[in-house]
């Protein structure tokens, strides 16, 4: 397992230990980075107009289209580190 992969997995555990809830924008950013890191570019159909939460998640992920999975992992690890300082 690469060092980046180990850091990414640790960040996934660390984010669950936050004592306060991050903002919705921060959570959307984390979601998008996680999806890009684990699945790559967005795929599938955009959720329907009435699925506001699903639409927001899809749009956030879609904004990262073209980013490598490694870059997404790095940014996810960095974001969790920042959130840990604010919400721990």
mmCIF file with all atom_site columns, N, CA and C in Angstrom, residues 3 5 8 15 18 20 37 40 46-47 53 69 71-72 79 81:
data_model
loop_
_atom_site.group_PDB
_atom_site.id
_atom_site.type_symbol
_atom_site.label_atom_id
_atom_site.label_alt_id
_atom_site.label_comp_id
_atom_site.label_asym_id
_atom_site.label_entity_id
_atom_site.label_seq_id
_atom_site.pdbx_PDB_ins_code
_atom_site.Cartn_x
_atom_site.Cartn_y
_atom_site.Cartn_z
_atom_site.occupancy
_atom_site.B_iso_or_equiv
_atom_site.pdbx_formal_charge
_atom_site.auth_seq_id
_atom_site.auth_comp_id
_atom_site.auth_asym_id
_atom_site.auth_atom_id
_atom_site.pdbx_PDB_model_num
ATOM 1  N N  . UNK A 1 3  ? 2.058   5.180  0.493   1.00 0.00 ? 3  UNK A N  1
ATOM 2  C CA . UNK A 1 3  ? 1.940   6.120  1.605   1.00 0.00 ? 3  UNK A CA 1
ATOM 3  C C  . UNK A 1 3  ? 0.695   6.994  1.447   1.00 0.00 ? 3  UNK A C  1
ATOM 4  N N  . UNK A 1 5  ? -2.082  6.244  -0.153  1.00 0.00 ? 5  UNK A N  1
ATOM 5  C CA . UNK A 1 5  ? -3.267  5.424  0.114   1.00 0.00 ? 5  UNK A CA 1
ATOM 6  C C  . UNK A 1 5  ? -3.478  5.261  1.619   1.00 0.00 ? 5  UNK A C  1
ATOM 7  N N  . UNK A 1 8  ? -4.805  8.491  2.965   1.00 0.00 ? 8  UNK A N  1
ATOM 8  C CA . UNK A 1 8  ? -6.199  8.646  2.539   1.00 0.00 ? 8  UNK A CA 1
ATOM 9  C C  . UNK A 1 8  ? -7.123  7.823  3.435   1.00 0.00 ? 8  UNK A C  1
ATOM 10 N N  . UNK A 1 15 ? -11.983 11.822 9.764   1.00 0.00 ? 15 UNK A N  1
ATOM 11 C CA . UNK A 1 15 ? -13.136 12.697 9.530   1.00 0.00 ? 15 UNK A CA 1
ATOM 12 C C  . UNK A 1 15 ? -14.339 12.245 10.363  1.00 0.00 ? 15 UNK A C  1
ATOM 13 N N  . UNK A 1 18 ? -14.480 13.908 14.050  1.00 0.00 ? 18 UNK A N  1
ATOM 14 C CA . UNK A 1 18 ? -14.696 15.330 14.291  1.00 0.00 ? 18 UNK A CA 1
ATOM 15 C C  . UNK A 1 18 ? -15.802 15.503 15.325  1.00 0.00 ? 18 UNK A C  1
ATOM 16 N N  . UNK A 1 20 ? -17.457 18.378 15.924  1.00 0.00 ? 20 UNK A N  1
ATOM 17 C CA . UNK A 1 20 ? -18.479 19.295 15.428  1.00 0.00 ? 20 UNK A CA 1
ATOM 18 C C  . UNK A 1 20 ? -18.698 19.024 13.953  1.00 0.00 ? 20 UNK A C  1
ATOM 19 N N  . UNK A 1 37 ? -11.615 10.540 -5.809  1.00 0.00 ? 37 UNK A N  1
ATOM 20 C CA . UNK A 1 37 ? -10.471 9.722  -5.394  1.00 0.00 ? 37 UNK A CA 1
ATOM 21 C C  . UNK A 1 37 ? -10.755 8.235  -5.531  1.00 0.00 ? 37 UNK A C  1
ATOM 22 N N  . UNK A 1 40 ? -13.046 8.138  -9.705  1.00 0.00 ? 40 UNK A N  1
ATOM 23 C CA . UNK A 1 40 ? -12.628 8.899  -10.875 1.00 0.00 ? 40 UNK A CA 1
ATOM 24 C C  . UNK A 1 40 ? -13.728 9.855  -11.306 1.00 0.00 ? 40 UNK A C  1
ATOM 25 N N  . UNK A 1 46 ? -27.455 12.484 -14.096 1.00 0.00 ? 46 UNK A N  1
ATOM 26 C CA . UNK A 1 46 ? -27.661 13.551 -13.104 1.00 0.00 ? 46 UNK A CA 1
ATOM 27 C C  . UNK A 1 46 ? -29.006 13.293 -12.424 1.00 0.00 ? 46 UNK A C  1
ATOM 28 N N  . UNK A 1 47 ? -29.060 13.435 -11.105 1.00 0.00 ? 47 UNK A N  1
ATOM 29 C CA . UNK A 1 47 ? -30.333 13.248 -10.394 1.00 0.00 ? 47 UNK A CA 1
ATOM 30 C C  . UNK A 1 47 ? -31.396 14.230 -10.891 1.00 0.00 ? 47 UNK A C  1
ATOM 31 N N  . UNK A 1 53 ? -30.556 17.466 -2.943  1.00 0.00 ? 53 UNK A N  1
ATOM 32 C CA . UNK A 1 53 ? -29.331 16.977 -2.302  1.00 0.00 ? 53 UNK A CA 1
ATOM 33 C C  . UNK A 1 53 ? -28.492 16.174 -3.300  1.00 0.00 ? 53 UNK A C  1
ATOM 34 N N  . UNK A 1 69 ? -7.097  10.725 -9.640  1.00 0.00 ? 69 UNK A N  1
ATOM 35 C CA . UNK A 1 69 ? -7.508  10.140 -8.370  1.00 0.00 ? 69 UNK A CA 1
ATOM 36 C C  . UNK A 1 69 ? -6.469  10.421 -7.287  1.00 0.00 ? 69 UNK A C  1
ATOM 37 N N  . UNK A 1 71 ? -4.493  13.126 -7.098  1.00 0.00 ? 71 UNK A N  1
ATOM 38 C CA . UNK A 1 71 ? -4.657  14.521 -6.674  1.00 0.00 ? 71 UNK A CA 1
ATOM 39 C C  . UNK A 1 71 ? -5.865  14.668 -5.752  1.00 0.00 ? 71 UNK A C  1
ATOM 40 N N  . UNK A 1 72 ? -6.934  13.955 -6.070  1.00 0.00 ? 72 UNK A N  1
ATOM 41 C CA . UNK A 1 72 ? -8.130  14.010 -5.227  1.00 0.00 ? 72 UNK A CA 1
ATOM 42 C C  . UNK A 1 72 ? -7.844  13.433 -3.843  1.00 0.00 ? 72 UNK A C  1
ATOM 43 N N  . UNK A 1 79 ? -7.733  18.468 3.197   1.00 0.00 ? 79 UNK A N  1
ATOM 44 C CA . UNK A 1 79 ? -8.988  19.053 3.679   1.00 0.00 ? 79 UNK A CA 1
ATOM 45 C C  . UNK A 1 79 ? -9.360  18.488 5.047   1.00 0.00 ? 79 UNK A C  1
ATOM 46 N N  . UNK A 1 81 ? -7.324  17.344 7.249   1.00 0.00 ? 81 UNK A N  1
ATOM 47 C CA . UNK A 1 81 ? -6.370  17.927 8.192   1.00 0.00 ? 81 UNK A CA 1
ATOM 48 C C  . UNK A 1 81 ? -6.819  19.328 8.612   1.00 0.00 ? 81 UNK A C  1
#
